[in-house]
Short mmCIF file of C-alpha atoms and ligand atoms in Angstrom, two decimals:
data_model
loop_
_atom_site.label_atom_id
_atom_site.label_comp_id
_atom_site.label_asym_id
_atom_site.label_seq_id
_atom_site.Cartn_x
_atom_site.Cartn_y
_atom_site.Cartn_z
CA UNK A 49 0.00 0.00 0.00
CA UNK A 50 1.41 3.35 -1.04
CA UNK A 51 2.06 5.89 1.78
CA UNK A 52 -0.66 8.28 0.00
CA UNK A 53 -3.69 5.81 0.07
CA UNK A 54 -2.51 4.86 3.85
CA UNK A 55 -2.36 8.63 4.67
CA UNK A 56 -6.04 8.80 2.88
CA UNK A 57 -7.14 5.93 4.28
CA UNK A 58 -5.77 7.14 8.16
CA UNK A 59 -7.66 10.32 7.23
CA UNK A 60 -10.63 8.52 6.37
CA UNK A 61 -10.95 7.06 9.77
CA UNK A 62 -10.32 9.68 11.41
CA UNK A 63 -13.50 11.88 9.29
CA UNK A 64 -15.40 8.74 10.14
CA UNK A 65 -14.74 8.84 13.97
CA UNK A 66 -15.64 12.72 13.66
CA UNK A 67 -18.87 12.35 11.67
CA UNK A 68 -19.52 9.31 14.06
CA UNK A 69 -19.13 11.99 17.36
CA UNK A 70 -20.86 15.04 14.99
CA UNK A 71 -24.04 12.62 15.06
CA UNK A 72 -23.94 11.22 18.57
CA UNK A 73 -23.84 14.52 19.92
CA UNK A 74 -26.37 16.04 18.00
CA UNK A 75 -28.37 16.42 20.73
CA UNK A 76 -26.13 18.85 22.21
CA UNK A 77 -27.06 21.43 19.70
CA UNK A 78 -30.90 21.04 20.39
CA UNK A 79 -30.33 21.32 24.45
CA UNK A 80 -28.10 23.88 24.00
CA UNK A 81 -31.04 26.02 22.03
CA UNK A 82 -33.28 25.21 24.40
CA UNK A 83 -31.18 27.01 27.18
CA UNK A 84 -30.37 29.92 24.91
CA UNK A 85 -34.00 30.25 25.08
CA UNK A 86 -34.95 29.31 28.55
CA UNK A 87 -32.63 32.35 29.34
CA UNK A 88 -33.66 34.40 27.16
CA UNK A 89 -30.75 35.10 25.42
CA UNK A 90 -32.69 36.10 21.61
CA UNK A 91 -34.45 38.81 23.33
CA UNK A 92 -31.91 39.84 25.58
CA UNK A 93 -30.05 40.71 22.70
CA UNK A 94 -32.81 42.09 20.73
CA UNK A 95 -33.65 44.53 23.42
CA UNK A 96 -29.88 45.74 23.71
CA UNK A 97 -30.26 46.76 20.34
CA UNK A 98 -28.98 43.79 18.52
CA UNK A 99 -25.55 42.67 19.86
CA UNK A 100 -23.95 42.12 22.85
CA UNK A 101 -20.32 41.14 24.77
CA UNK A 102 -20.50 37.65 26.62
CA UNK A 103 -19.77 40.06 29.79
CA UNK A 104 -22.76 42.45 29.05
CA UNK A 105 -25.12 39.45 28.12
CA UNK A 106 -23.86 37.44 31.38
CA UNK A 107 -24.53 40.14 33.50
CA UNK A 108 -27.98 40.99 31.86
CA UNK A 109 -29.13 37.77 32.46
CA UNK A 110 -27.43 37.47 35.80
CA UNK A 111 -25.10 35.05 35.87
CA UNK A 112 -22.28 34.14 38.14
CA UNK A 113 -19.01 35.70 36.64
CA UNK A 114 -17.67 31.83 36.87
CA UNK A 115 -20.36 30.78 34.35
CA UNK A 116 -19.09 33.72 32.14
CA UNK A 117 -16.49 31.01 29.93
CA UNK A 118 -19.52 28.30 30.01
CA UNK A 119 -21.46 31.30 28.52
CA UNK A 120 -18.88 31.57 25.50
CA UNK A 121 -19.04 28.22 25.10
CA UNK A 122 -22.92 28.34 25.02
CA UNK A 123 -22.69 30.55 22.55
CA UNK A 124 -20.08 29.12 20.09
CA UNK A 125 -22.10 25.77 20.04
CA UNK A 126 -25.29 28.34 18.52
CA UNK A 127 -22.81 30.58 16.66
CA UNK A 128 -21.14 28.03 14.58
CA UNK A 129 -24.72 26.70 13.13
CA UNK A 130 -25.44 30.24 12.47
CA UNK A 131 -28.43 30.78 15.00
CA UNK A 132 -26.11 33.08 16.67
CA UNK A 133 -23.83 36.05 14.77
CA UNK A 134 -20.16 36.99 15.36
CA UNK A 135 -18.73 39.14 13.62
CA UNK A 136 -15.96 38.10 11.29
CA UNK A 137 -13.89 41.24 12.23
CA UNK A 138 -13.11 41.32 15.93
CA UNK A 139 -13.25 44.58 17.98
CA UNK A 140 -10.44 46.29 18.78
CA UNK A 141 -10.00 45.05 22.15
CA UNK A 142 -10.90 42.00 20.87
CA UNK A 143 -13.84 41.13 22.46
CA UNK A 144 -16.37 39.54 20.42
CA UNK A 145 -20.20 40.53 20.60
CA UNK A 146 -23.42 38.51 19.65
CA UNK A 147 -26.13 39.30 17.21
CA UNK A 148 -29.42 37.91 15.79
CA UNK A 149 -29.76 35.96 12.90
CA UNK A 150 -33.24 35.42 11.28
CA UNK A 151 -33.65 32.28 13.42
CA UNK A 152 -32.83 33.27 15.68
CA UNK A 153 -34.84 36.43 16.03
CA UNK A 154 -37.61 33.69 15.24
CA UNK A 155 -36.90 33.12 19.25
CA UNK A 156 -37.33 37.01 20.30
CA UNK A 157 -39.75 39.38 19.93
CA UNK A 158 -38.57 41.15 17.06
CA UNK A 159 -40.34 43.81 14.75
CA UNK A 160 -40.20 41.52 12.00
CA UNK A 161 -42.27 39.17 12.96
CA UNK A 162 -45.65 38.66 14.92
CA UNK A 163 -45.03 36.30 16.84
CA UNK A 164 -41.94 34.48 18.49
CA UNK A 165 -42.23 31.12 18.17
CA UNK A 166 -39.87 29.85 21.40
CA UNK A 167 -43.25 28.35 22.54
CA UNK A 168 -42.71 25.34 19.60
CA UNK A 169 -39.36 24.77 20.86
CA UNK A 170 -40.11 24.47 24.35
CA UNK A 171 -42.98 21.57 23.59
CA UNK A 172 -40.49 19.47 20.92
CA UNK A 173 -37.97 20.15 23.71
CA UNK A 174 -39.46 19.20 26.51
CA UNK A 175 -38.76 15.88 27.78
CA UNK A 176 -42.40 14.88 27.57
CA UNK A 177 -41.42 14.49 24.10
CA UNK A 178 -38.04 13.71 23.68
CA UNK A 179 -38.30 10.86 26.14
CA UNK A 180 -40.29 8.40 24.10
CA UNK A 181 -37.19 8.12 21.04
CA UNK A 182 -35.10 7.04 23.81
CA UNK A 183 -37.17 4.19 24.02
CA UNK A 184 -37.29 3.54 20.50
CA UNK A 185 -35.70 0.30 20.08
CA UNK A 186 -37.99 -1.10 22.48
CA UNK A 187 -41.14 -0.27 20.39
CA UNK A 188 -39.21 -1.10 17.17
CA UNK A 189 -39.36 -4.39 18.74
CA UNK A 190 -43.16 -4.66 20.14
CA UNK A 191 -45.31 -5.17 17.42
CA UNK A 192 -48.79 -4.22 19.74
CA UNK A 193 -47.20 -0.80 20.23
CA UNK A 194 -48.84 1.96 18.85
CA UNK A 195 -46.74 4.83 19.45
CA UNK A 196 -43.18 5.67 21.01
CA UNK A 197 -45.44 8.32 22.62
CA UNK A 198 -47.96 6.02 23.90
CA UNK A 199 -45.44 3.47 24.70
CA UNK A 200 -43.60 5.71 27.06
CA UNK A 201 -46.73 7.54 28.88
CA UNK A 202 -49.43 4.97 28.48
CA UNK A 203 -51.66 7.59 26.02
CA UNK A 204 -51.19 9.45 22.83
CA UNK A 205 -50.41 12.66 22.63
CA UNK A 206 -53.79 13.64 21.83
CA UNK A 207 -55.16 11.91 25.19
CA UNK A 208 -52.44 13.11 27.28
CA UNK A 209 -53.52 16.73 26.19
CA UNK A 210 -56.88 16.02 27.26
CA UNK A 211 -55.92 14.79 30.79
CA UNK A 212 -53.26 16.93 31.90
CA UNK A 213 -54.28 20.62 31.50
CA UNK A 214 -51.12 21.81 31.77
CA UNK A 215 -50.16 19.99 29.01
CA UNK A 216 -53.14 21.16 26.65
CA UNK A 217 -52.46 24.59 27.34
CA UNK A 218 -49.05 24.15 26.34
CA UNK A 219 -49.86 22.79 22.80
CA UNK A 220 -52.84 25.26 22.12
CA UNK A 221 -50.11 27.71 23.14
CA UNK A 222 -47.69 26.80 20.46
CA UNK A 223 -50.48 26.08 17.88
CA UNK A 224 -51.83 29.81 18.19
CA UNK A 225 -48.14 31.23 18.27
CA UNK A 226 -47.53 29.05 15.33
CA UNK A 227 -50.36 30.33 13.53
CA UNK A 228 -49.55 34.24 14.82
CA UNK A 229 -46.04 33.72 12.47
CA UNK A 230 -46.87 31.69 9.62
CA UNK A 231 -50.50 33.09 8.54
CA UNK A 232 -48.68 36.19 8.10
CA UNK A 233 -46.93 34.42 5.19
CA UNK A 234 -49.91 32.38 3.47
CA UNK A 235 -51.81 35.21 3.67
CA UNK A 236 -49.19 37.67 2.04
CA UNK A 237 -48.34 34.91 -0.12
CA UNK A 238 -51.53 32.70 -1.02
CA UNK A 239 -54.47 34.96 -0.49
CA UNK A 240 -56.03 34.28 -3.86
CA UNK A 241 -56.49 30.44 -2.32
CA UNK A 242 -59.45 32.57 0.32
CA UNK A 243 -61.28 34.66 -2.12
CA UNK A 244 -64.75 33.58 -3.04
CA UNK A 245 -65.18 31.05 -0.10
CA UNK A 246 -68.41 32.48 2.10
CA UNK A 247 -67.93 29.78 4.82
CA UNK A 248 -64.52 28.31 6.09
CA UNK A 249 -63.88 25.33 8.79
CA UNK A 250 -60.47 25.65 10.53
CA UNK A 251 -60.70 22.06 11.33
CA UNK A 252 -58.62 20.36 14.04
CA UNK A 253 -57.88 24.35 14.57
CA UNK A 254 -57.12 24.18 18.14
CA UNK A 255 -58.01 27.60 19.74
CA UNK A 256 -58.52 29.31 16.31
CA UNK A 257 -55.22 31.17 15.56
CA UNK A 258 -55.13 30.75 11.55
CA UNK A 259 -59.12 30.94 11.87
CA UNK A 260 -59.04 34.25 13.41
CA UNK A 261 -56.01 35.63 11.06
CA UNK A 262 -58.36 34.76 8.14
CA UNK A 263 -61.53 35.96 9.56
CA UNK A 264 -59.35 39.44 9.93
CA UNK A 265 -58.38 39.41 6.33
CA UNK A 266 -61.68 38.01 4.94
CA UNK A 267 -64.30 39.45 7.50
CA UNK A 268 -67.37 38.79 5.48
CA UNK A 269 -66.27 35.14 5.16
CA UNK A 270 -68.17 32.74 8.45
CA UNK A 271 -65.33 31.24 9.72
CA UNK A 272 -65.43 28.49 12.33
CA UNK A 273 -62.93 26.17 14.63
CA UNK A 274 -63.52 22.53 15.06
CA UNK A 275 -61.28 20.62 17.99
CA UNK A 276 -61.69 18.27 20.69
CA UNK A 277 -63.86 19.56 23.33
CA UNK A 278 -61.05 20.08 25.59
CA UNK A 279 -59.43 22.32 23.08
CA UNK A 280 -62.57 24.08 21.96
CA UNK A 281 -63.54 25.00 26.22
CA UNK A 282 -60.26 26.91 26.95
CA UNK A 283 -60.75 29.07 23.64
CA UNK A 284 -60.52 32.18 23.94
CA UNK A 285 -63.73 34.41 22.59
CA UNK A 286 -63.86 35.85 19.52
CA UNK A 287 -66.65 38.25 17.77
CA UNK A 288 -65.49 36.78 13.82
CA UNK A 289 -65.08 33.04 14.90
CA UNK A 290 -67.19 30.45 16.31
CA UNK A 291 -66.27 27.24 17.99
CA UNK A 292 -67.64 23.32 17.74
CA UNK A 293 -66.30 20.77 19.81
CA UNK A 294 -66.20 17.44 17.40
CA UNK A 295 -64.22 14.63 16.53
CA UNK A 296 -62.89 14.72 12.53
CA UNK A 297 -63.34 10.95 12.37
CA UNK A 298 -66.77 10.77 12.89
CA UNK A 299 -68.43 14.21 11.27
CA UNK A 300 -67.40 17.65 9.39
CA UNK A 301 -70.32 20.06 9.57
CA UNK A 302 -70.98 21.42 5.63
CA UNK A 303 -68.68 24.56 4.34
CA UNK A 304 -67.40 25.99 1.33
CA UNK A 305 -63.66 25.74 2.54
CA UNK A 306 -61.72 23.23 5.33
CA UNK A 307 -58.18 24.88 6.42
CA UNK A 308 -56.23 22.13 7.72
CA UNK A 309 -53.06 23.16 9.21
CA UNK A 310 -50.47 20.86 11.06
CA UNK A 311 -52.93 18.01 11.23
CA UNK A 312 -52.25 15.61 8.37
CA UNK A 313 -48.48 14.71 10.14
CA UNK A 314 -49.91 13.53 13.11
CA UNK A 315 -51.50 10.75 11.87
CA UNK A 316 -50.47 7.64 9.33
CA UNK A 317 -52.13 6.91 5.70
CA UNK A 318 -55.20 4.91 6.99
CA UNK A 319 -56.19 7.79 8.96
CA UNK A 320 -55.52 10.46 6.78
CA UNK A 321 -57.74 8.73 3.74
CA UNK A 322 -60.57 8.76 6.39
CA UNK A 323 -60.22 12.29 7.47
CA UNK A 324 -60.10 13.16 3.86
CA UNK A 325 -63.18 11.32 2.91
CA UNK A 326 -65.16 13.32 5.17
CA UNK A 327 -63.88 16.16 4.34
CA UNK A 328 -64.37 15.45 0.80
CA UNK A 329 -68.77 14.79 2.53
CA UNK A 330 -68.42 18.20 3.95
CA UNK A 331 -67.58 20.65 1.08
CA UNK A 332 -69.53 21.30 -1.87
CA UNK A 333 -67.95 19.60 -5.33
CA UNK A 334 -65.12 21.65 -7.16
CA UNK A 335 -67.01 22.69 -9.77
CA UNK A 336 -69.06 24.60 -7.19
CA UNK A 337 -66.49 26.30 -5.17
CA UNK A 338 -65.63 23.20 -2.65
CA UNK A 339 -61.47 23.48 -1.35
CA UNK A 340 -59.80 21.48 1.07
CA UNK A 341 -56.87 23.72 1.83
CA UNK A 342 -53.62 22.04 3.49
CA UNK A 343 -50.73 23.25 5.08
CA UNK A 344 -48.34 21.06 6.43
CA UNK A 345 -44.75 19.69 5.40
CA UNK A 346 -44.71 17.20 2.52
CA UNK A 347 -41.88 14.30 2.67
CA UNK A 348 -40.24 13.54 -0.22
CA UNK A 349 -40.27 17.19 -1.89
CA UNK A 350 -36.50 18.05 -1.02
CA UNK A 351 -33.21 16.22 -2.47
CA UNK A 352 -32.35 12.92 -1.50
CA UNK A 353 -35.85 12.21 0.33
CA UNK A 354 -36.83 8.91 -2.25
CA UNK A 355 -36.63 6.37 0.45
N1 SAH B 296 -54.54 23.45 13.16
C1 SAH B 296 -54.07 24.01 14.40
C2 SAH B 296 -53.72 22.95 15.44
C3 SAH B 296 -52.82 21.84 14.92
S1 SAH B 296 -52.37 20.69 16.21
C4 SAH B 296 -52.87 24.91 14.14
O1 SAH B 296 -52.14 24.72 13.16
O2 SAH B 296 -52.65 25.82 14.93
C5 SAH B 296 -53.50 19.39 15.82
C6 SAH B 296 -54.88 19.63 16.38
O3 SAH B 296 -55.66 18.47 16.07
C7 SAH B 296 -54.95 19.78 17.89
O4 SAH B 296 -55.59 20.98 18.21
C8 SAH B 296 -55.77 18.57 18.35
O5 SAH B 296 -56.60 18.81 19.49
C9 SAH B 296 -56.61 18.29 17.12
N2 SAH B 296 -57.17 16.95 17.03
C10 SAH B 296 -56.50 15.78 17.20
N3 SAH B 296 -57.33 14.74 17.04
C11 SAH B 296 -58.56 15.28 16.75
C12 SAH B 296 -59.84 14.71 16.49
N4 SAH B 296 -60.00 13.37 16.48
N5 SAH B 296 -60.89 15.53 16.23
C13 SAH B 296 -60.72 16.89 16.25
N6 SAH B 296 -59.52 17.48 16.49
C14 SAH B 296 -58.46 16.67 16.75
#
């Protein structure tokens, strides 16, 4: 073997063993998010007008001065992904300072955008959630088992919402912050998809944040929320949108329009052919105005997603 291909070859293992320790630590990155954020550290900085030293932001937050190097660290794990900005030119005294990228202004309450949407991260974060994939060799190995979810709490996601109130507050929570940031966007974007619809369903709509954007921007269209009657109780009131407690297996009341956002991902291909069946009962045909309108991700759309 020539000494080039066993220098490659030594190289190669060694890029192995660091893609190896890139992936097992992955988690790192998430936790280390979630911190930034329990702290506050996006709107911290957004309030001190954009960028900060580590000793300014460790003493805004209030930190010990011996967490101050922890705090750098902190911050390079979120700087190097690019939630976090350096700039590439130090100071003169060579003291770096910290800015907002877009994400990361997605986490602070920034002009820009309606809504932060920390809320999201706290729920996927939150060990309620993470806990179950730790047990996911176990359920790849119990056929009865329904869900990694289920396995690990005894209930579904769904069920757990509707005994722990704390827990269904959270989610409706994140659902109506979710829907304060992105119906911004479809409506900017996609507003032609709304016109000409007198009567709109936000089904599975949780406490009616996308229903209550659109009612804003359409006001002479009816629009109303259909969720769980544990969702639909702790609604808050609104003048422009009604709520019905229901389940979407069993029946859609009739409307020109049914806005489904963030549903069709919780559930597999079986269920999702039922709940568009009776949606497909519940709208007037095509020809006559009917529109099931979706928004959710789609696997399969990006690069290298064919498996
Ligand atoms: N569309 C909302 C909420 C999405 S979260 C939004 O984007 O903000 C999914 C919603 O589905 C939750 O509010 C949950 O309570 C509701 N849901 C789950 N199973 C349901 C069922 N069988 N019938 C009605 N709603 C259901």
């Amino acid at each position: 073997m020539s000494p080039t291909h066993d220098k490659h070859s030594s190289q190669g293992l060694l890029q192995a063993q660091v893609d190896l320790w890139h992936h097992t630590l992955g988690f790192v990155k998430s936790v280390a998010l979630r911190c930034a954020t329990e702290l506050r550290i996006p709107d911290i900085i957004q309030h001190h007008g954009g960028s900060m030293t580590p000793s300014e932001l460790a003493s805004k937050i209030g930190l010990h001065p011996s967490r101050l190097p922890h705090l750098r660290r902190l911050m390079r794990v979120l700087t190097v992904p690019g939630i976090f900005l350096v700039p590439e030119v130090a100071s003169p005294d060579n003291e770096v300072s910290y800015g907002l990228t877009p994400t990361a202004c997605l986490l602070a309450s920034c002009d820009e955008v309606r809504s932060n949407i920390s809320p999201f991260l706290s729920l996927l974060l939150d060990s309620t959630f993470t806990a179950p994939f730790f047990g996911m060799h176990s359920w790849f190995l119990d056929e009865h088992s329904t869900s990694m979810f289920k396995k690990a709490h005894g209930l579904n996601f769904w069920e757990m919402a509707e005994q722990d109130d704390t827990y269904n507050q959270l989610i409706n929570d994140v659902m109506v912050s979710d829907s304060n940031f992105l119906m911004d966007i479809i409506l900017r974007e996609y507003a032609g998809v709304f016109l000409c619809i007198n009567s709109l369903i936000d089904f599975a709509g949780g406490h009616g944040g996308s229903a209550r954007a659109i009612a804003k921007a359409f006001p002479q269209m009816k629009c109303t929320v259909l969720d769980h009657p544990h969702v639909v109780e702790g609604a808050p009131t609104s003048d422009h949108v009604s709520f019905i407690s229901g389940d979407m297996f069993k029946y859609i009341p009739p409307a020109d329009a049914l806005f489904l956002k963030w549903v069709f991902h919780d559930w597999g291909d079986e269920d999702c052919v039922k709940i568009l069946k009776n949606c497909k009962e519940a709208i007037p045909p095509r020809e006559a105005g009917g529109k099931v309108i979706i928004v959710d991700m789609v696997v399969g759309s990006g690069p290298n997603m064919r498996v």
